[in-house]
């Protein structure tokens, strides 16, 4: 085949000036508009990962509880250019945040937006009270937990008559299926919940918001439309941790005994099948911590031959530590927060908590709120005519407050900055005060270039004359 024989993926015009996406046409040529089955063990990630593995549970809970505790903010855009710059800075934090980025964002936020704190505002009401059973923290924790476990988080919107939404409900991601549109253009035409072996009522595409992680698994049925679970790359580590815990539990249950019992009485060459069965049943009933080091009475001499190696020799405990660190690495979670004694990269837990927010929580929040601004906000802006913007309150994060205290102390000594410059540095709007407050203990060294009259005048100003 020659290179010229290949048909390139390009967007062409069809009759009626309708745009045809040739790439999607190729990718979904076998799709007939049926729900896409994901070739992945979504339910296993929940059962074998989150519900069974304490490290997975601890890491995911640590992230979701920290992220859901950061309050949401509803804003009205008052400066479109600065709002755009704010958006660009927020996008730059979707991988990793820094203190300098946060300072710049706080400064822009004051200039670009106006805070909305009115229970009568439809978007403010929805964000703070997503549904009759949940407030924002629980709703976001549920959604984020599903995404961290399965790679997908879904929220269903209950539509009102004016085109906005009155409720938001988290959908079980392990049972949610995507229905692709066979026309290839809009791709996703709806979602269905498959919990009982048959697909249920199809939800409209616009009534579902789908958070997902990137999935490189492209196939003919559209598996890449789902997010990839972080646990997929850690399956072996999770299995190693689960098997290690099970082995230690079993070793404790049977008192560390693992081997064969046999008669050593010279007058008794072997046990009868009935005697062997009775002895096996008796030994099984004697297992467990309640019977540890209990007595066994026998009418014949018995020997014991040990099989296998003890857990310490098999390095099960060390393997468990490595499994824990692998899971922490997958989620970019500091293992020091899980009391890992051998992997302390920070001086204290306060620094580890700060690392959790800068490397994980804030980038995840930036991603999620960018998606809400893309999928949710336009419906409210169109219905009300108000230019809304959703954000989260970085200043409420205690782990970062220590840095702000350091900044305040530094600004207190930076007498060469004006009052407004100090306000801007702290993220507040300037008030038009360009005064510099110079300490009384500062005196010129004789090389200032000022005349004696200018020095006397400055001295009088400092003295309040």
Coordinates of C-alpha atoms in Angstrom, one line a residue:
X1 CA 0.0 0.0 0.0
X2 CA 1.3 3.4 -0.9
X3 CA 1.1 6.4 1.4
X4 CA -1.1 8.2 -1.2
X5 CA -3.7 5.4 -0.9
X6 CA -4.4 6.2 2.8
X7 CA -7.4 8.4 3.6
X8 CA -6.4 11.1 6.1
X9 CA -8.5 11.8 9.2
X10 CA -9.8 15.3 8.4
X11 CA -13.0 17.2 8.8
X12 CA -14.9 17.6 5.5
X13 CA -18.1 19.2 4.4
X14 CA -21.0 17.0 3.4
X15 CA -24.3 17.9 1.6
X16 CA -26.1 20.6 3.4
X17 CA -22.9 22.0 4.8
X18 CA -23.0 19.5 7.7
X19 CA -19.6 18.9 9.2
X20 CA -18.5 15.2 9.2
X21 CA -15.9 14.2 11.8
X22 CA -13.9 11.5 9.9
X23 CA -11.9 10.5 13.0
X24 CA -15.0 9.6 15.0
X25 CA -16.5 8.0 11.9
X26 CA -13.5 5.6 11.9
X27 CA -13.4 5.0 15.6
X28 CA -17.1 4.3 16.0
X29 CA -17.8 2.5 12.7
X30 CA -19.0 -0.6 14.5
X31 CA -21.1 1.2 17.1
X32 CA -24.9 0.8 16.7
X33 CA -26.0 3.2 19.4
X34 CA -25.9 0.6 22.2
X35 CA -24.4 1.1 25.6
X36 CA -20.6 0.8 25.6
X37 CA -19.4 -2.1 27.7
X38 CA -16.1 -1.2 29.4
X39 CA -13.6 -4.0 29.4
X40 CA -12.5 -3.3 32.9
X41 CA -13.2 -4.5 36.5
X42 CA -14.8 -1.3 37.8
X43 CA -16.7 -3.2 40.6
X44 CA -13.5 -5.1 41.6
X45 CA -11.7 -1.7 42.2
X46 CA -14.4 -1.0 44.8
X47 CA -14.6 -4.4 46.4
X48 CA -10.9 -5.6 46.3
X49 CA -9.5 -2.1 46.5
X50 CA -11.4 0.4 48.5
X51 CA -13.5 -2.0 50.6
X52 CA -10.7 -4.6 51.2
X53 CA -7.4 -2.8 51.2
X54 CA -6.8 -0.4 54.1
X55 CA -4.1 1.6 52.3
X56 CA -6.4 2.3 49.3
X57 CA -9.2 3.2 51.7
X58 CA -6.9 5.6 53.7
X59 CA -5.5 7.3 50.7
X60 CA -8.8 7.9 49.0
X61 CA -10.5 9.1 52.2
X62 CA -7.5 11.4 52.9
X63 CA -7.9 13.0 49.5
X64 CA -11.7 13.2 49.4
X65 CA -12.1 14.6 52.9
X66 CA -9.4 17.2 52.4
X67 CA -10.9 18.3 49.0
X68 CA -14.5 18.3 50.2
X69 CA -13.6 20.5 53.2
X70 CA -12.6 23.4 50.8
X71 CA -15.7 25.6 50.4
X72 CA -17.0 26.4 47.0
X73 CA -17.4 30.0 45.8
X74 CA -20.0 31.4 43.4
X75 CA -18.8 34.5 41.6
X76 CA -20.0 37.0 39.1
X77 CA -17.5 38.1 36.5
X78 CA -16.8 41.9 36.6
X79 CA -13.6 42.0 34.5
X80 CA -13.6 39.6 31.6
X81 CA -9.9 40.0 30.8
X82 CA -8.7 39.4 34.3
X83 CA -11.2 36.5 34.6
X84 CA -9.6 34.9 31.5
X85 CA -6.1 35.4 33.0
X86 CA -7.4 33.8 36.2
X87 CA -8.7 30.8 34.2
X88 CA -5.3 30.4 32.6
X89 CA -3.5 30.4 36.0
X90 CA -6.0 27.9 37.3
X91 CA -5.4 25.6 34.3
X92 CA -1.6 25.8 35.1
X93 CA -2.3 24.3 38.5
X94 CA -4.1 21.2 37.2
X95 CA -0.9 19.3 37.5
X96 CA 0.8 20.9 40.5
X97 CA 0.2 24.0 42.5
X98 CA 2.8 26.4 44.0
X99 CA 2.5 29.1 46.6
X100 CA 3.4 31.9 44.1
X101 CA 0.6 30.7 41.8
X102 CA -1.9 30.8 44.7
X103 CA -0.8 34.3 45.6
X104 CA -1.3 35.5 42.0
X105 CA -4.7 33.8 41.8
X106 CA -5.9 35.5 45.0
X107 CA -4.9 38.8 43.6
X108 CA -6.7 38.3 40.3
X109 CA -9.8 36.9 42.0
X110 CA -10.4 40.1 43.9
X111 CA -10.1 42.1 40.7
X112 CA -12.0 39.8 38.3
X113 CA -14.9 38.5 40.3
X114 CA -17.6 39.6 42.8
X115 CA -18.7 37.1 45.4
X116 CA -22.3 35.8 45.5
X117 CA -23.6 35.0 48.9
X118 CA -27.4 35.0 48.4
X119 CA -29.5 31.9 49.2
X120 CA -32.0 33.1 46.6
X121 CA -29.4 32.9 43.8
X122 CA -30.2 29.7 41.8
X123 CA -26.5 28.6 41.3
X124 CA -25.5 29.5 44.8
X125 CA -28.4 27.5 46.2
X126 CA -27.6 24.4 44.0
X127 CA -23.9 24.3 44.8
X128 CA -24.3 24.6 48.5
X129 CA -27.4 22.3 48.6
X130 CA -27.0 19.8 45.7
X131 CA -30.0 17.7 46.8
X132 CA -32.4 17.2 49.7
X133 CA -30.1 14.5 51.3
X134 CA -26.7 16.0 50.9
X135 CA -24.8 19.3 51.3
X136 CA -21.8 20.2 49.2
X137 CA -19.1 18.4 51.2
X138 CA -20.8 15.0 51.2
X139 CA -21.9 15.4 47.5
X140 CA -18.4 16.3 46.4
X141 CA -16.8 13.6 48.6
X142 CA -19.1 10.9 47.0
X143 CA -18.4 12.1 43.4
X144 CA -14.6 12.4 44.0
X145 CA -14.4 9.0 45.7
X146 CA -16.0 7.3 42.7
X147 CA -13.6 9.0 40.3
X148 CA -10.5 8.1 42.4
X149 CA -11.6 4.5 42.6
X150 CA -13.0 3.8 39.1
X151 CA -11.6 6.7 37.1
X152 CA -15.1 8.1 36.5
X153 CA -17.4 10.4 38.5
X154 CA -21.0 11.0 37.3
X155 CA -23.6 13.6 38.5
X156 CA -27.2 13.6 37.3
X157 CA -28.9 17.0 37.1
X158 CA -32.6 17.4 37.7
X159 CA -33.8 20.0 35.3
X160 CA -36.2 22.9 36.1
X161 CA -38.6 24.6 33.7
X162 CA -36.4 27.6 33.1
X163 CA -33.5 25.5 31.7
X164 CA -31.5 25.5 35.0
X165 CA -31.1 22.6 37.4
X166 CA -32.6 22.2 40.9
X167 CA -30.8 19.1 42.2
X168 CA -27.5 17.2 41.6
X169 CA -27.2 13.5 42.4
X170 CA -24.1 11.3 42.3
X171 CA -24.4 8.2 40.1
X172 CA -22.7 4.8 40.9
X173 CA -19.9 4.8 38.4
X174 CA -19.4 1.1 38.4
X175 CA -22.9 0.6 37.0
X176 CA -23.0 3.6 34.7
X177 CA -22.7 3.0 30.9
X178 CA -22.2 5.5 28.1
X179 CA -24.5 5.4 25.1
X180 CA -22.6 6.6 22.0
X181 CA -24.4 8.3 19.1
X182 CA -23.9 6.3 15.8
X183 CA -23.9 9.6 13.9
X184 CA -20.3 10.2 15.2
X185 CA -20.8 13.9 15.7
X186 CA -22.1 14.5 19.3
X187 CA -20.6 11.1 20.3
X188 CA -22.3 10.7 23.7
X189 CA -26.1 10.7 23.5
X190 CA -26.9 9.5 27.0
X191 CA -26.2 7.4 30.0
X192 CA -27.8 4.3 31.5
X193 CA -27.6 2.6 34.9
X194 CA -27.1 -1.2 34.6
X195 CA -27.4 -2.6 38.1
X196 CA -29.8 -5.6 37.7
X197 CA -28.5 -7.2 34.5
X198 CA -30.5 -5.0 32.1
X199 CA -30.1 -1.4 31.0
X200 CA -32.5 1.0 32.6
X201 CA -33.9 4.3 31.5
X202 CA -31.6 6.4 29.4
X203 CA -30.5 9.8 30.9
X204 CA -30.0 12.7 28.5
X205 CA -26.4 13.7 27.8
X206 CA -26.9 17.2 29.0
X207 CA -28.3 16.0 32.3
X208 CA -25.1 14.2 33.3
X209 CA -21.8 15.7 34.2
X210 CA -18.9 13.2 33.7
X211 CA -15.6 13.7 35.4
X212 CA -12.9 11.3 34.2
X213 CA -9.2 10.7 34.0
X214 CA -7.4 10.2 30.6
X215 CA -7.8 6.7 29.2
X216 CA -5.4 5.7 26.3
X217 CA -7.4 2.4 25.7
X218 CA -8.9 3.1 22.3
X219 CA -10.9 0.4 20.7
X220 CA -13.7 -0.1 18.2
X221 CA -16.5 0.3 20.8
X222 CA -15.3 3.6 22.4
X223 CA -13.7 2.4 25.7
X224 CA -11.7 5.6 25.7
X225 CA -14.8 7.6 26.5
X226 CA -14.5 6.2 30.0
X227 CA -11.8 7.3 32.4
X228 CA -9.0 5.0 33.5
X229 CA -8.9 4.1 37.1
X230 CA -5.6 4.9 38.9
X231 CA -6.0 1.5 40.6
X232 CA -5.6 -0.3 37.2
X233 CA -1.9 0.4 37.2
X234 CA -1.6 -0.6 40.9
X235 CA -3.5 -3.9 40.7
X236 CA -0.4 -6.1 41.4
X237 CA 0.5 -3.9 44.4
X238 CA -3.1 -4.1 45.7
X239 CA -3.1 -7.9 45.3
X240 CA 0.3 -8.1 47.0
X241 CA -1.0 -6.1 50.0
X242 CA -4.3 -8.1 50.2
X243 CA -2.5 -11.5 49.9
X244 CA 0.1 -10.4 52.5
X245 CA -2.6 -9.3 55.0
X246 CA -4.5 -12.6 54.4
X247 CA -1.3 -14.6 54.9
X248 CA -0.5 -12.8 58.2
X249 CA -4.1 -13.3 59.4
X250 CA -4.0 -17.0 58.6
X251 CA -0.6 -17.4 60.3
X252 CA -2.0 -15.7 63.4
X253 CA -5.2 -17.8 63.3
X254 CA -3.4 -21.1 63.3
X255 CA -0.7 -20.0 65.7
X256 CA 2.0 -20.0 63.1
X257 CA 1.7 -23.8 62.5
X258 CA 2.0 -25.0 59.0
X259 CA 3.1 -28.6 58.4
X260 CA 2.2 -32.2 58.8
X261 CA 1.4 -34.2 61.9
X262 CA 2.5 -37.9 61.9
X263 CA 2.7 -40.8 64.4
X264 CA 6.2 -41.5 65.9
X265 CA 5.1 -44.5 68.0
X266 CA 7.1 -47.6 66.8
X267 CA 4.1 -49.8 67.6
X268 CA 1.9 -47.8 65.3
X269 CA 3.1 -47.6 61.7
X270 CA 0.3 -45.3 60.5
X271 CA -3.1 -43.8 61.4
X272 CA -6.3 -45.3 60.2
X273 CA -8.3 -43.1 57.9
X274 CA -10.8 -42.5 60.7
X275 CA -8.1 -41.6 63.1
X276 CA -6.5 -39.2 60.6
X277 CA -9.8 -37.6 59.9
X278 CA -10.6 -37.2 63.6
X279 CA -7.1 -35.7 64.2
X280 CA -7.5 -33.2 61.3
X281 CA -10.9 -32.1 62.5
X282 CA -9.7 -31.7 66.1
X283 CA -6.7 -29.6 65.0
X284 CA -8.9 -27.3 62.9
X285 CA -11.2 -26.7 65.9
X286 CA -8.2 -25.8 67.9
X287 CA -7.1 -23.0 65.5
X288 CA -7.8 -19.4 66.3
X289 CA -6.5 -16.9 68.9
X290 CA -8.7 -18.2 71.7
X291 CA -7.0 -21.6 71.5
X292 CA -3.4 -20.3 71.1
X293 CA -0.9 -22.6 72.9
X294 CA -3.7 -24.8 74.2
X295 CA -3.1 -28.5 75.1
X296 CA -3.6 -31.5 72.9
X297 CA -4.0 -34.9 74.5
X298 CA -3.2 -38.0 72.4
X299 CA -2.8 -41.7 73.2
X300 CA 0.0 -42.1 70.6
X301 CA 3.3 -40.3 70.1
X302 CA 3.0 -37.6 67.3
X303 CA 5.6 -35.7 65.4
X304 CA 5.3 -32.4 63.5
X305 CA 7.2 -31.5 60.3
X306 CA 7.1 -27.8 59.5
X307 CA 6.4 -26.6 56.0
X308 CA 7.1 -23.3 54.4
X309 CA 8.8 -20.2 55.9
X310 CA 7.6 -17.8 58.6
X311 CA 6.2 -14.4 57.5
X312 CA 9.4 -12.6 58.5
X313 CA 11.5 -14.8 56.3
X314 CA 9.1 -14.3 53.4
X315 CA 9.4 -10.5 54.0
X316 CA 5.6 -10.2 54.0
X317 CA 5.7 -7.2 56.2
X318 CA 8.3 -5.4 54.0
X319 CA 6.3 -6.3 50.9
X320 CA 3.2 -4.6 52.6
X321 CA 5.2 -1.4 53.0
X322 CA 6.2 -1.4 49.4
X323 CA 2.6 -2.0 48.4
X324 CA 1.5 0.9 50.5
X325 CA 4.1 3.2 48.9
X326 CA 3.1 2.1 45.4
X327 CA -0.5 3.0 46.1
X328 CA 0.6 6.4 47.5
X329 CA 2.7 7.0 44.4
X330 CA -0.2 6.3 42.1
X331 CA -2.3 8.9 43.9
X332 CA 0.5 11.3 44.6
X333 CA -0.2 11.0 48.3
X334 CA 2.6 11.5 50.9
X335 CA 3.1 8.1 52.6
X336 CA 4.2 9.9 55.8
X337 CA 0.5 10.7 56.4
X338 CA -0.1 6.9 56.6
X339 CA 2.6 6.6 59.4
X340 CA 5.2 5.1 57.0
X341 CA 8.2 5.1 59.4
X342 CA 10.9 4.5 56.7
X343 CA 9.9 7.0 54.1
X344 CA 10.0 10.4 55.8
X345 CA 10.9 13.0 53.2
X346 CA 9.4 15.9 55.1
X347 CA 10.5 17.3 58.5
X348 CA 7.0 17.0 60.0
X349 CA 3.4 16.2 59.2
X350 CA 2.5 19.8 58.6
X351 CA 4.8 19.9 55.6
X352 CA 3.3 16.6 54.4
X353 CA -0.2 18.0 54.7
X354 CA 0.9 21.1 52.7
X355 CA 2.4 18.8 50.1
X356 CA -0.9 16.9 49.9
X357 CA -2.8 20.1 49.1
X358 CA -0.2 21.5 46.6
X359 CA 0.5 18.3 44.8
X360 CA -2.9 16.6 44.9
X361 CA -6.0 18.4 46.4
X362 CA -5.7 21.8 44.7
X363 CA -4.9 20.4 41.2
X364 CA -7.9 18.0 41.5
X365 CA -10.1 20.9 42.6
X366 CA -8.9 23.0 39.7
X367 CA -9.7 20.2 37.3
X368 CA -13.2 19.6 38.7
X369 CA -14.2 23.2 39.0
X370 CA -13.0 23.8 35.4
X371 CA -15.4 21.0 34.3
X372 CA -18.3 22.5 36.3
X373 CA -17.6 25.9 34.7
X374 CA -17.7 24.2 31.3
X375 CA -20.8 21.9 31.8
X376 CA -22.9 23.5 34.5
X377 CA -22.4 27.3 34.6
X378 CA -23.5 28.0 31.0
X379 CA -27.1 26.8 31.7
X380 CA -27.4 29.3 34.6
X381 CA -25.7 32.1 32.7
X382 CA -28.1 31.7 29.7
X383 CA -31.2 31.5 31.9
X384 CA -30.4 34.5 34.2
X385 CA -28.2 36.7 31.9
X386 CA -25.5 36.7 34.7
X387 CA -21.9 35.8 33.9
X388 CA -21.2 33.2 36.6
X389 CA -18.0 31.6 37.6
X390 CA -17.4 28.8 40.1
X391 CA -14.3 28.6 42.2
X392 CA -13.0 27.2 45.5
X393 CA -11.7 29.1 48.6
X394 CA -7.9 28.5 48.8
X395 CA -7.7 30.9 51.8
X396 CA -9.7 28.5 53.9
X397 CA -7.0 25.8 53.7
X398 CA -5.3 25.6 57.2
X399 CA -2.2 23.8 55.8
X400 CA -1.3 26.8 53.7
X401 CA -2.0 29.4 56.4
X402 CA 1.5 29.1 57.8
X403 CA 2.9 30.4 54.6
X404 CA 0.5 33.4 54.7
X405 CA 1.7 34.2 58.3
X406 CA 5.3 34.2 57.0
X407 CA 4.2 36.6 54.2
X408 CA 2.5 38.9 56.7
X409 CA 5.6 39.0 58.9
X410 CA 7.8 39.7 55.9
X411 CA 5.5 42.5 54.6
X412 CA 5.4 44.1 58.1
X413 CA 9.1 44.6 57.8
X414 CA 9.1 45.7 54.1
X415 CA 8.7 49.4 54.8
X416 CA 9.7 50.3 51.2
X417 CA 6.4 48.9 49.9
X418 CA 3.2 51.0 49.9
X419 CA 0.1 50.0 51.8
X420 CA -1.6 49.1 48.5
X421 CA 1.4 47.1 47.3
X422 CA 1.1 45.1 50.6
X423 CA -2.6 44.6 50.1
X424 CA -2.1 43.3 46.5
X425 CA 0.6 40.9 47.7
X426 CA -1.9 39.4 50.2
X427 CA -4.5 39.1 47.4
X428 CA -6.7 42.1 48.5
X429 CA -8.0 44.9 46.3
X430 CA -6.0 48.2 46.6
X431 CA -7.6 51.1 48.4
X432 CA -5.7 54.0 46.8
X433 CA -3.2 54.3 49.7
X434 CA 0.3 54.8 48.3
X435 CA 1.9 55.8 51.6
X436 CA 5.1 54.2 52.9
X437 CA 5.4 53.8 56.6
X438 CA 9.1 54.1 57.5
X439 CA 10.4 52.9 60.9
X440 CA 11.7 55.7 63.2
X441 CA 15.0 53.8 63.8
X442 CA 16.2 54.2 60.2
X443 CA 18.7 57.0 59.7
X444 CA 20.6 58.0 56.5
X445 CA 24.3 57.0 56.3
X446 CA 25.5 60.3 54.8
X447 CA 25.6 59.0 51.2
X448 CA 21.9 59.4 50.4
X449 CA 22.4 62.4 48.1
X450 CA 19.8 64.4 50.0
X451 CA 20.4 68.0 51.1
X452 CA 20.2 68.9 54.8
X453 CA 16.9 70.6 54.3
X454 CA 15.4 67.5 52.7
X455 CA 16.7 65.3 55.6
X456 CA 15.2 67.7 58.1
X457 CA 11.9 67.7 56.2
X458 CA 11.8 63.9 56.2
X459 CA 12.6 63.9 59.9
X460 CA 9.7 66.3 60.6
X461 CA 7.3 64.1 58.6
X462 CA 8.4 61.0 60.5
X463 CA 7.9 62.8 63.8
X464 CA 4.4 63.9 62.8
X465 CA 5.3 67.6 62.7

